[in-house]
mmCIF file of C-alpha atoms in Angstrom:
data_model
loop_
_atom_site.group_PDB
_atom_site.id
_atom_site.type_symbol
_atom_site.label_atom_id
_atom_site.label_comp_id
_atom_site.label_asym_id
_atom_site.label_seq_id
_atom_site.Cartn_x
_atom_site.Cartn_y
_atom_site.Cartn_z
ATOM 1 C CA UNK A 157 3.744 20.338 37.369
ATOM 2 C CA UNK A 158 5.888 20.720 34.272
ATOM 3 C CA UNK A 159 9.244 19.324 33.313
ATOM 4 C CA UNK A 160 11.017 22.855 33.710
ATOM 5 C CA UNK A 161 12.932 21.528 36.930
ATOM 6 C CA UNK A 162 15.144 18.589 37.601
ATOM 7 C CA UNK A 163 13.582 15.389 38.903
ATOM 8 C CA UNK A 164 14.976 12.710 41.161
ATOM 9 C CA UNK A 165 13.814 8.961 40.595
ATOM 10 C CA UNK A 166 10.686 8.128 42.096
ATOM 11 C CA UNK A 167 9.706 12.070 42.229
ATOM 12 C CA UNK A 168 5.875 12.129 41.121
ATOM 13 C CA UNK A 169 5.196 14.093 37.748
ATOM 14 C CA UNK A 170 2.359 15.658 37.235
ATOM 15 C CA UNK A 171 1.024 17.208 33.804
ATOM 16 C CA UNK A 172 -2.469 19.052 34.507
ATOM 17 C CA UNK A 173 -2.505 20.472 31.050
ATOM 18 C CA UNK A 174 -3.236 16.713 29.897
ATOM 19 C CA UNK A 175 -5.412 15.739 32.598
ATOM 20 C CA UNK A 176 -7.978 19.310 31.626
ATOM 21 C CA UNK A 177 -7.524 18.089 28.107
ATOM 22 C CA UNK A 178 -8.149 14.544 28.681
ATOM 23 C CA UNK A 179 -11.048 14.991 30.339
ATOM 24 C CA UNK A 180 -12.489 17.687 27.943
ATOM 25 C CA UNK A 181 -12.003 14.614 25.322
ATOM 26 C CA UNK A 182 -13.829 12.792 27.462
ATOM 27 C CA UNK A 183 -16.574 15.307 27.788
ATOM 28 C CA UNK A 184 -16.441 16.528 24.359
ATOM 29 C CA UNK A 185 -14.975 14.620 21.690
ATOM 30 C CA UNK A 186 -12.685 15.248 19.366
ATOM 31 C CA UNK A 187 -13.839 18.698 18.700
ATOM 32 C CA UNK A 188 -13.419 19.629 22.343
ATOM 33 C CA UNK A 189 -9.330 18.857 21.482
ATOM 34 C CA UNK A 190 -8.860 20.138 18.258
ATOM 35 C CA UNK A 191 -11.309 23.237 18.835
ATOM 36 C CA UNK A 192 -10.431 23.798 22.604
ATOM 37 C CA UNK A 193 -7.729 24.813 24.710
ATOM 38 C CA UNK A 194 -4.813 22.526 23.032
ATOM 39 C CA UNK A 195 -5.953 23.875 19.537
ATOM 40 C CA UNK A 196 -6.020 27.337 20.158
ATOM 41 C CA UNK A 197 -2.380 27.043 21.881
ATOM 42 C CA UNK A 198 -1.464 25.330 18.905
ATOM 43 C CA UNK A 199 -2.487 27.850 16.449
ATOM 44 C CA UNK A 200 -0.478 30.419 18.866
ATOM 45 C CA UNK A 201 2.408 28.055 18.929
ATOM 46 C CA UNK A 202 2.381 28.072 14.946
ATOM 47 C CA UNK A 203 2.365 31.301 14.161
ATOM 48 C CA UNK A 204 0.232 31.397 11.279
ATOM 49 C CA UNK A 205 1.032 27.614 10.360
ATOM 50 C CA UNK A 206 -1.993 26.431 11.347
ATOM 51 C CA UNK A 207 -5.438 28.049 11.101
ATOM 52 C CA UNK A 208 -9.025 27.390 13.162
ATOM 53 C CA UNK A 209 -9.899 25.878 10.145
ATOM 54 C CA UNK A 210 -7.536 23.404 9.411
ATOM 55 C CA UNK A 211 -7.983 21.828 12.253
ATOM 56 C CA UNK A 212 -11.501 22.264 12.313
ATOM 57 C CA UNK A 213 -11.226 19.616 9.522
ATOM 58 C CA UNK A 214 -11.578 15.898 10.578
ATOM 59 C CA UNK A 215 -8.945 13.936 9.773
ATOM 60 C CA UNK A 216 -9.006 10.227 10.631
ATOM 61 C CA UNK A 217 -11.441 7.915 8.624
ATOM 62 C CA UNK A 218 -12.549 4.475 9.295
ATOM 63 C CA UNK A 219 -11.004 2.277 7.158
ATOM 64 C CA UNK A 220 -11.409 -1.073 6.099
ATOM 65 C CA UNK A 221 -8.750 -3.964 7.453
ATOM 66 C CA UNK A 222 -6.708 -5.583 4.913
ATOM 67 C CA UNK A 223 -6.738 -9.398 5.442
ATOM 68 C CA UNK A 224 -4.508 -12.443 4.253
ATOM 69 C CA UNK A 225 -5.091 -16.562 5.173
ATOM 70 C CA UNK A 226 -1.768 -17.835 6.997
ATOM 71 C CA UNK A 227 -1.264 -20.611 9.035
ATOM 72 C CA UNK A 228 -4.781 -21.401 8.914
ATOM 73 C CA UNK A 229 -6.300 -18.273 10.186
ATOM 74 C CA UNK A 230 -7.252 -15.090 8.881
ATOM 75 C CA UNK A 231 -4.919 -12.116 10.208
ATOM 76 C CA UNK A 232 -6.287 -8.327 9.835
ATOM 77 C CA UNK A 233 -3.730 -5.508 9.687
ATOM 78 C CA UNK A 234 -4.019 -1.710 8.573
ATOM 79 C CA UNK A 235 -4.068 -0.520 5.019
ATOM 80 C CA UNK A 236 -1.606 2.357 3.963
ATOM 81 C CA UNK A 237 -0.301 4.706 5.036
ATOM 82 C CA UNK A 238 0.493 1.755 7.342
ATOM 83 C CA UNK A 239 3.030 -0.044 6.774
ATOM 84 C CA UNK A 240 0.590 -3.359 7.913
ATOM 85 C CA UNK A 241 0.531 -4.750 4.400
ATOM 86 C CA UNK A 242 4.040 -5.606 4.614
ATOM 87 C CA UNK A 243 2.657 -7.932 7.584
ATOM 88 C CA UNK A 244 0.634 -9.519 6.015
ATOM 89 C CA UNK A 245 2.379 -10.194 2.834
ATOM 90 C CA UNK A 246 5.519 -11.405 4.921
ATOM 91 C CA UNK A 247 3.476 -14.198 6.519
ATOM 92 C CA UNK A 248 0.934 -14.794 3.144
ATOM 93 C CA UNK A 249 4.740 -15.802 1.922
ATOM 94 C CA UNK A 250 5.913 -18.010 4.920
ATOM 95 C CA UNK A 251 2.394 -19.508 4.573
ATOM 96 C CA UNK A 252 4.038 -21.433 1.290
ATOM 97 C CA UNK A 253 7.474 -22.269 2.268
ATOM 98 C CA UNK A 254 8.563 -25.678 3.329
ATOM 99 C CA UNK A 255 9.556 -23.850 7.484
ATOM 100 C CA UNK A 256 12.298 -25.831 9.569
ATOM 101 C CA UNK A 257 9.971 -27.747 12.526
ATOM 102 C CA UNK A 258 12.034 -25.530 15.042
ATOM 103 C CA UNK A 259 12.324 -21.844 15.137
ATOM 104 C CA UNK A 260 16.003 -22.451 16.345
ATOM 105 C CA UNK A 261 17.254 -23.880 13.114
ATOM 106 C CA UNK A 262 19.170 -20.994 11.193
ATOM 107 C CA UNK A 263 17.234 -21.802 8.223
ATOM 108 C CA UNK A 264 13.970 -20.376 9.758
ATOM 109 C CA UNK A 265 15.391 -17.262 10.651
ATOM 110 C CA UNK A 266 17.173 -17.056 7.070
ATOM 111 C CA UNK A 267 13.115 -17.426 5.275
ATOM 112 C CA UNK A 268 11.323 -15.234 7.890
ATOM 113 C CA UNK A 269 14.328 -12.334 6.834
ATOM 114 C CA UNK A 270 13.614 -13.373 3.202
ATOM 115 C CA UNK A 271 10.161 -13.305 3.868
ATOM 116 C CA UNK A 272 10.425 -9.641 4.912
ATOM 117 C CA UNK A 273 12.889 -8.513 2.551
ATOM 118 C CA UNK A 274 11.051 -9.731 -0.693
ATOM 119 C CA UNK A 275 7.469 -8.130 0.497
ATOM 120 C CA UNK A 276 9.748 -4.679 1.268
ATOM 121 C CA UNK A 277 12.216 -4.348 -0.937
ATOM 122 C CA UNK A 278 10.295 -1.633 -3.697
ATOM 123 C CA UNK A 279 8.027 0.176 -0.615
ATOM 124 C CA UNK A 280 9.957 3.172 -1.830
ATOM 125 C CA UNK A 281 8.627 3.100 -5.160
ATOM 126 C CA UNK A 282 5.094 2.057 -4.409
ATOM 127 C CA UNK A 283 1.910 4.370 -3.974
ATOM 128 C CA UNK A 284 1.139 4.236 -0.550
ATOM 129 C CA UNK A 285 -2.616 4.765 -0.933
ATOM 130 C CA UNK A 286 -3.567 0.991 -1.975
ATOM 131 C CA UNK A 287 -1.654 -1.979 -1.297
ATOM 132 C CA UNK A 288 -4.310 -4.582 -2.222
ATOM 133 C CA UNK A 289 -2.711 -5.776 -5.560
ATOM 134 C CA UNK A 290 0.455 -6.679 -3.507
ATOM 135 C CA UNK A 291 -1.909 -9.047 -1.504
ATOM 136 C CA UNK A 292 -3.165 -10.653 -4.539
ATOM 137 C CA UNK A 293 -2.476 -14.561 -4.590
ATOM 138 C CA UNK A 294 -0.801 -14.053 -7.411
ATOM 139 C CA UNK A 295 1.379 -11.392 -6.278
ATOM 140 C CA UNK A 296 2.816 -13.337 -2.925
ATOM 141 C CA UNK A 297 3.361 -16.219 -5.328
ATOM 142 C CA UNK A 298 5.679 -13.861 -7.342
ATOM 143 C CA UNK A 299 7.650 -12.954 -4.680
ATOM 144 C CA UNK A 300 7.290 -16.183 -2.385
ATOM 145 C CA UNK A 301 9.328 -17.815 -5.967
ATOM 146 C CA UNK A 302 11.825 -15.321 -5.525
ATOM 147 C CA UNK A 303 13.196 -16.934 -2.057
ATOM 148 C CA UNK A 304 16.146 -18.818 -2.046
ATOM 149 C CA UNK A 305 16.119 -21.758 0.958
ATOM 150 C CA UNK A 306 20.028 -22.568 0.643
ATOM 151 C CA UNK A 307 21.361 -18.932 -0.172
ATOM 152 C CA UNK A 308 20.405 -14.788 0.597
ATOM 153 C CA UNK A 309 18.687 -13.079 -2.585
ATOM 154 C CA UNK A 310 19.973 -9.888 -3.537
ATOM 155 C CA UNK A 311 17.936 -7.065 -3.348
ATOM 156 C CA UNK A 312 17.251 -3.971 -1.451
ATOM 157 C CA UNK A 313 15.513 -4.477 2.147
ATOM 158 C CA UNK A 314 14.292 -2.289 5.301
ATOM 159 C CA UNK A 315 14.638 -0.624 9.342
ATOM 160 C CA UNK A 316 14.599 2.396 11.102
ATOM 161 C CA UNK A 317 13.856 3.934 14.912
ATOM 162 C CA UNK A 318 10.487 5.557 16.677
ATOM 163 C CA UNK A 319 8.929 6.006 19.516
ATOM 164 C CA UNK A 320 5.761 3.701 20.003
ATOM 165 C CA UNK A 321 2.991 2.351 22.242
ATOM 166 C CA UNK A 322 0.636 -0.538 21.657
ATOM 167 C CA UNK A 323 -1.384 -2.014 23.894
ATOM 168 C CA UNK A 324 -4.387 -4.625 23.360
ATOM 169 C CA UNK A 325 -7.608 -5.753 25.017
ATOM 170 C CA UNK A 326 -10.174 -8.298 24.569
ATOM 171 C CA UNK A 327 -13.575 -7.630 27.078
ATOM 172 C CA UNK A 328 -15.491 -10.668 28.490
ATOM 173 C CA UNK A 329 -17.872 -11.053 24.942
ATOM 174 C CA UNK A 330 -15.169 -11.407 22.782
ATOM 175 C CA UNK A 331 -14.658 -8.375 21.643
ATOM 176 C CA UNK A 332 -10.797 -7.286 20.847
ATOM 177 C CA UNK A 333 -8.803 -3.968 20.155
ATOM 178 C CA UNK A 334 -4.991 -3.717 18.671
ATOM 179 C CA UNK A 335 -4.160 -0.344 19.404
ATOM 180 C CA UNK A 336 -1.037 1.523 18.484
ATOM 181 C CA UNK A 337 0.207 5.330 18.870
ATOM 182 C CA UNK A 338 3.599 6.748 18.034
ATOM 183 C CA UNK A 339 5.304 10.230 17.787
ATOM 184 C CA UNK A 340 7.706 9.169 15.481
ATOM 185 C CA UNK A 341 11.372 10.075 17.166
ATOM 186 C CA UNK A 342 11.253 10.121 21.035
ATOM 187 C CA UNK A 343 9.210 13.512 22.212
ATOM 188 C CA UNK A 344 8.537 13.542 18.136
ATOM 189 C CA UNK A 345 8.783 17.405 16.760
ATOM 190 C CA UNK A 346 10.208 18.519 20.418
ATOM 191 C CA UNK A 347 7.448 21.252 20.456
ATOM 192 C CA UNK A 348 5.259 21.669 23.241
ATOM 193 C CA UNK A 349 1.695 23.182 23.295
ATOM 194 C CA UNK A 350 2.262 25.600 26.053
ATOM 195 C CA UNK A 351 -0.879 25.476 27.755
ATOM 196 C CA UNK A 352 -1.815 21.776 28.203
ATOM 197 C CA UNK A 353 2.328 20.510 27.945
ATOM 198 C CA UNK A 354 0.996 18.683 25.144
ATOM 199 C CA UNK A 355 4.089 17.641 22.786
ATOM 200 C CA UNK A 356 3.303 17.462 18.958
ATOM 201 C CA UNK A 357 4.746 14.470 16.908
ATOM 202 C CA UNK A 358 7.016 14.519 13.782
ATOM 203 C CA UNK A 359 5.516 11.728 11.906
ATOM 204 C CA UNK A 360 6.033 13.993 9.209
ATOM 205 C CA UNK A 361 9.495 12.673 8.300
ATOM 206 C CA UNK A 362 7.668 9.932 6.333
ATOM 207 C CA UNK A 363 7.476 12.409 3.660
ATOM 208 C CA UNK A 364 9.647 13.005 0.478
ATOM 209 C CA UNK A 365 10.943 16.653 -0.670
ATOM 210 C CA UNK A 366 11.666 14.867 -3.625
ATOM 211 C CA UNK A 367 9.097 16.053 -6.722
ATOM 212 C CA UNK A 368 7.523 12.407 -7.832
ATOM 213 C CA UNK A 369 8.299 10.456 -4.863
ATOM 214 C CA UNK A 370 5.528 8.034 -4.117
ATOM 215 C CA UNK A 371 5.387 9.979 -0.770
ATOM 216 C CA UNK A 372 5.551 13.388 -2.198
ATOM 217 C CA UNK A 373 4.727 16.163 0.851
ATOM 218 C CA UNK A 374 1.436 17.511 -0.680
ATOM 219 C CA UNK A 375 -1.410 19.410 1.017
ATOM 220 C CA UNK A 376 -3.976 16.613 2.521
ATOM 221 C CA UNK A 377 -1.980 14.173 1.680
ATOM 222 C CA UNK A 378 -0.533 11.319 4.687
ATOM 223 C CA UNK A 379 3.185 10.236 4.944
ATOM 224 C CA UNK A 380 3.898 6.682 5.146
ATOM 225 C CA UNK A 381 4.395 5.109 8.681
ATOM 226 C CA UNK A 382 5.321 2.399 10.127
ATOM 227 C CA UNK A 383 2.461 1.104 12.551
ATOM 228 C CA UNK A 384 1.394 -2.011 11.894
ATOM 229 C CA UNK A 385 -1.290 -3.394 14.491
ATOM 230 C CA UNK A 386 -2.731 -6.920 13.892
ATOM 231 C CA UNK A 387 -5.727 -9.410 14.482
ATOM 232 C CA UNK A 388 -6.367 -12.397 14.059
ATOM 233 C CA UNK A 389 -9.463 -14.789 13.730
ATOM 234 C CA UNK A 390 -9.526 -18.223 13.210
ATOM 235 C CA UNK A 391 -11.366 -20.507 10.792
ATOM 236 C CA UNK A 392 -14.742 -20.089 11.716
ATOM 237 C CA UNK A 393 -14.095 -16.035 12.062
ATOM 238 C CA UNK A 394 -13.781 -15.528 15.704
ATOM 239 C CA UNK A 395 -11.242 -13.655 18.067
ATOM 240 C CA UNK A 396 -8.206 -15.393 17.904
ATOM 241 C CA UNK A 397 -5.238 -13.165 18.822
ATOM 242 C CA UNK A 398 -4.304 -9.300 19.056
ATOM 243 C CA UNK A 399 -0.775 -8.609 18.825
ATOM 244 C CA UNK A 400 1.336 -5.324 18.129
ATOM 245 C CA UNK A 401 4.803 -3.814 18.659
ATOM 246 C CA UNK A 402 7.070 -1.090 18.745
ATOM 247 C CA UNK A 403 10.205 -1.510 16.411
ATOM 248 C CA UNK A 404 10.064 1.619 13.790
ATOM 249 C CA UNK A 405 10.391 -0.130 10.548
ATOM 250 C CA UNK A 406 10.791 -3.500 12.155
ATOM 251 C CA UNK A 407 7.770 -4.096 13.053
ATOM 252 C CA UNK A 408 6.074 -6.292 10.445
ATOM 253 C CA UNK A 409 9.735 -8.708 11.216
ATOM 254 C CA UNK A 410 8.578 -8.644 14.785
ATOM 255 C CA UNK A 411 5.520 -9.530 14.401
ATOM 256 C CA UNK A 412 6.023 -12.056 11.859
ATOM 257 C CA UNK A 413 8.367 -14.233 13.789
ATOM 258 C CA UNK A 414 5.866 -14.026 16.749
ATOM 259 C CA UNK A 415 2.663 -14.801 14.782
ATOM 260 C CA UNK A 416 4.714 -17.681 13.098
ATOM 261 C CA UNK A 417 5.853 -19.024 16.658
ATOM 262 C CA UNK A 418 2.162 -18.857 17.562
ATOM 263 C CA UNK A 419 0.251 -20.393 14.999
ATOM 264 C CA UNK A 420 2.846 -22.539 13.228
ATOM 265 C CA UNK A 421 5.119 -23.764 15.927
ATOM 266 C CA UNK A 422 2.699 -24.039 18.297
ATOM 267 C CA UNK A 423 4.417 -22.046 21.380
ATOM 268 C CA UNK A 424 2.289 -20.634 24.195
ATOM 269 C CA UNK A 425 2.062 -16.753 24.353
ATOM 270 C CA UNK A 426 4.973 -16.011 26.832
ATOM 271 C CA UNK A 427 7.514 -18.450 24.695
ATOM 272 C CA UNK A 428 6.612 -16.925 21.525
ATOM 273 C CA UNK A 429 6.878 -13.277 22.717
ATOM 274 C CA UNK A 430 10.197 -13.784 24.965
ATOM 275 C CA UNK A 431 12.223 -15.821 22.172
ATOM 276 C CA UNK A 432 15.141 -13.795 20.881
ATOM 277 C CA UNK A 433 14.722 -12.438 17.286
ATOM 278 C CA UNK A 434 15.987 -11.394 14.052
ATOM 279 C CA UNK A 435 15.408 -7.947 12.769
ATOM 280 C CA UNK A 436 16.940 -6.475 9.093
ATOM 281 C CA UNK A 437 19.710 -4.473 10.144
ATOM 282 C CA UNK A 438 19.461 -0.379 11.012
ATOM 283 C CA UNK A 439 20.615 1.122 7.552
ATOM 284 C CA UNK A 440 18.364 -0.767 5.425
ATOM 285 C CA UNK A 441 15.493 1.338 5.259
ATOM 286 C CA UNK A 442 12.383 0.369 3.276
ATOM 287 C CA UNK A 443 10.675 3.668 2.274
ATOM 288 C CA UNK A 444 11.252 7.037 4.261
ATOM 289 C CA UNK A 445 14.706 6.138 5.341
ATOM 290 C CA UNK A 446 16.065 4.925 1.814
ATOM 291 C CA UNK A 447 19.059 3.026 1.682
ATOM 292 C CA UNK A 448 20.984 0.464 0.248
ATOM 293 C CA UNK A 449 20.718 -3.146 1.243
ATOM 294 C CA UNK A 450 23.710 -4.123 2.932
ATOM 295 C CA UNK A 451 22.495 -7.331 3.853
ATOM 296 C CA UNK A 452 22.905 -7.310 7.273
ATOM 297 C CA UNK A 453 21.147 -9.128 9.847
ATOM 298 C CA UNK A 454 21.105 -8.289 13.924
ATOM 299 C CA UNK A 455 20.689 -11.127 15.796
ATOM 300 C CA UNK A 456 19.744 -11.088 19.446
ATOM 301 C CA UNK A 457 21.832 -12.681 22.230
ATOM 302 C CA UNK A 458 20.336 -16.025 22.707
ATOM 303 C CA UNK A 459 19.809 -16.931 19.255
ATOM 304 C CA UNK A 460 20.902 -20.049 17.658
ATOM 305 C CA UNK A 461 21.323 -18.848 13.957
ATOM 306 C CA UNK A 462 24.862 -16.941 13.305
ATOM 307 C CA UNK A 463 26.917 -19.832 11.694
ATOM 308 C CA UNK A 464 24.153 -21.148 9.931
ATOM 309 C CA UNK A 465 22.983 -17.789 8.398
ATOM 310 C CA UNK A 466 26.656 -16.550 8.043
ATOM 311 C CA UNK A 467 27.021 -20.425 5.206
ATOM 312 C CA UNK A 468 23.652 -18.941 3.773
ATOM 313 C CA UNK A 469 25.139 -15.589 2.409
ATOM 314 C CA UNK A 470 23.871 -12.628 5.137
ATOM 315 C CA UNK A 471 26.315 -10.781 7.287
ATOM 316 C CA UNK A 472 24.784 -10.780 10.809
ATOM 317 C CA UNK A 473 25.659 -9.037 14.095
ATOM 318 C CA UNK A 474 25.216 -9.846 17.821
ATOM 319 C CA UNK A 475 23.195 -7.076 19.579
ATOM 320 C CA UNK A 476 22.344 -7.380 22.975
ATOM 321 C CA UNK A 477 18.950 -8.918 24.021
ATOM 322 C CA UNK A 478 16.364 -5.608 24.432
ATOM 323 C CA UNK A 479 14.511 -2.908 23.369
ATOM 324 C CA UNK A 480 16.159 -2.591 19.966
ATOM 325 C CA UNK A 481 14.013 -5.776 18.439
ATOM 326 C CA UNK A 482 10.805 -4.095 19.991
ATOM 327 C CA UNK A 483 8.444 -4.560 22.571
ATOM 328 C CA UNK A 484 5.892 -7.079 21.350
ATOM 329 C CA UNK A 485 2.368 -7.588 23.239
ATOM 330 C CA UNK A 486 -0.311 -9.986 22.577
ATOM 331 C CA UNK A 487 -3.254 -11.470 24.311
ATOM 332 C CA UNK A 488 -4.424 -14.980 22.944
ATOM 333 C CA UNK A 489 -8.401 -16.381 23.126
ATOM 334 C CA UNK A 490 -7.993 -20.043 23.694
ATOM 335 C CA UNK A 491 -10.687 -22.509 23.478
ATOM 336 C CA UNK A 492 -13.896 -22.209 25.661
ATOM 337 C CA UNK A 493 -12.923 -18.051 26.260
ATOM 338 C CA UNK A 494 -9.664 -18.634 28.484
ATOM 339 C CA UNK A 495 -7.582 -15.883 27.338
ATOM 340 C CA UNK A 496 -4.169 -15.761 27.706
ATOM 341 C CA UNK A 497 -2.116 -12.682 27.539
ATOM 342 C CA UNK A 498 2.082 -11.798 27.413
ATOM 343 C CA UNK A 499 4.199 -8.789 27.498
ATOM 344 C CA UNK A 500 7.107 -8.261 26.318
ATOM 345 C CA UNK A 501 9.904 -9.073 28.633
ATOM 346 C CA UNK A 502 12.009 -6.057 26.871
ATOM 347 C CA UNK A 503 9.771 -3.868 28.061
ATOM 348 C CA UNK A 504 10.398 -1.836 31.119
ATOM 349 C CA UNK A 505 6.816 -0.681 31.683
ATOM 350 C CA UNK A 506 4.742 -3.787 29.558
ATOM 351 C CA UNK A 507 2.198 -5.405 31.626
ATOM 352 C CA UNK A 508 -0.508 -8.284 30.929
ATOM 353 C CA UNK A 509 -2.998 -7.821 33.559
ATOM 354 C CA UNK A 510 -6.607 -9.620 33.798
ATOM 355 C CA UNK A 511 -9.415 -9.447 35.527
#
């Protein structure tokens, strides 16, 4: 089946091409995709964009996890071109403030959004091949300083939209995956590879057509992104937590207010995951989407922190409770092995199944 005709609800979809090409992954590897029958449509569908070669060329390298101390554990995230650093440097900062005892007090919402905005606020003008300077203790003492608790800093701070899926797993030894995939906007470039009905994304847009932009398009060069998976382990190194969202440039906000329910506040899985959130307003864009900072703040229905962040200087607005402050999933190894896992109530199609 394609998607040339109309479908009701509950019709069943099929898409063969992915199936033969899933299972020649499966079978063969990577070469088996990028040298098989999706490549070859691809180079058709290009028209001379793309050659055997190019993709012939591996492209994905294993990399080594960046890693900051917070809240008395060690959390892991990606390295650029992720945008995981900013992560990690949100919560290396919350890490030294002095944070409210409740995550309903406005003043905990107003440090996480400083929090984000201060480790954010020059990603445009930053090389996005090395980020471990801006994890230097130094460095998130810098910026920590810069934070205001009685009033909003001026500066320029981040958002945007995507299309994402994470999911995470932890097996019976121990052993635990944060994995996340995204084609950017919705069906990402809107081009199909004819034979398998394989769509192609546009993560592309993360690069600049400007000459001397940090992300400059160049040939083998990456754009920016804004996936941002994390781990964490806990003082004696093992397993503690894997935890991801969707949310486009959000995501390091998500996650932060999350990992900071978790391991600061205490709050089982489910509470921490379900609470309503913060997120820097759409129109603030760190990198890619470059804007100014018009200090606004969404707020989701349910929260407790519009009066008391409206006294502190940032303009906020009341969005409804959903998909537009992402769809965060984590699973969480408690003492003795128990694991216990949560998805995101936003989520239409989240699940946290064991076995």
């Amino acid at each position: 089946g394609d998607f040339a005709q109309v479908r009701a609800a509950g019709d069943r979809v099929t898409r063969p091409g992915v199936a033969r090409t899933l299972q020649a992954v499966a079978d063969g590897g990577r070469d088996a995709f990028y040298l098989g029958e999706f490549g070859q449509g691809l180079i058709e569908l290009g028209d001379g964009e793309y050659t055997r070669s190019d993709l012939a060329t591996p492209g994905a390298d294993w990399v080594e996890p960046l890693r900051v101390r917070a809240f008395g554990h060690d959390v892991w995230s990606m390295p650029p071109n992720s945008q995981g650093y900013l992560l990690l440097m949100s919560l290396a900062i919350l890490d030294g403030l002095d944070l409210p005892a409740s995550p309903r007090h406005p003043a905990w919402a107003h440090l996480l959004a400083e929090a984000a905005r201060v480790a954010g606020h020059d990603r445009p003008s930053r090389l996005h091949e090395d980020a471990k300077d801006l994890l230097d203790p130094g460095e998130i003492a810098r910026r920590r300083a810069m934070i205001d608790p009685v009033k909003r800093l001026r500066l320029r701070g981040p958002a945007a939209d995507g299309d994402t899926t994470y999911l995470c797993a932890v097996d019976g030894d121990g052993m635990g995956v944060s994995l996340i995939q995204s084609n950017a906007s919705g069906f990402g470039s809107m081009l199909f590879e004819p034979r398998t009905g394989i769509n192609l994304h546009n993560r592309g847009i993360g690069f600049s057509l400007k000459p001397g932009h940090p992300a400059e398009y160049a040939p083998g060069r990456r754009p920016p992104h804004t996936l941002a998976p994390a781990l964490i382990t806990g003082p004696g190194g093992a397993l503690r937590t894997v935890v991801g969202t969707m949310g486009g440039d959000a995501q390091p906000q998500i996650l932060a207010q999350v990992i900071t329910r978790l391991l600061h506040h205490g709050e089982e899985p489910g509470q921490a995951v379900a609470a309503p959130r913060w997120r820097l307003g759409s129109g603030n864009g760190f990198d890619t989407w470059d804007t100014p900072d018009d200090a606004l703040i969404d707020l989701e229905e349910g929260t407790t922190w519009a009066n008391g962040l409206a006294a502190l200087g940032h303009q906020v607005r009341a969005l409804p409770y959903g998909s537009s402050f992402g769809h965060a999933h984590l699973i969480d190894v408690r003492p003795g092995g128990m694991l216990a896992g949560a998805s995101d109530p936003r989520s239409l199609v989240g699940a946290a199944i064991g076995r």
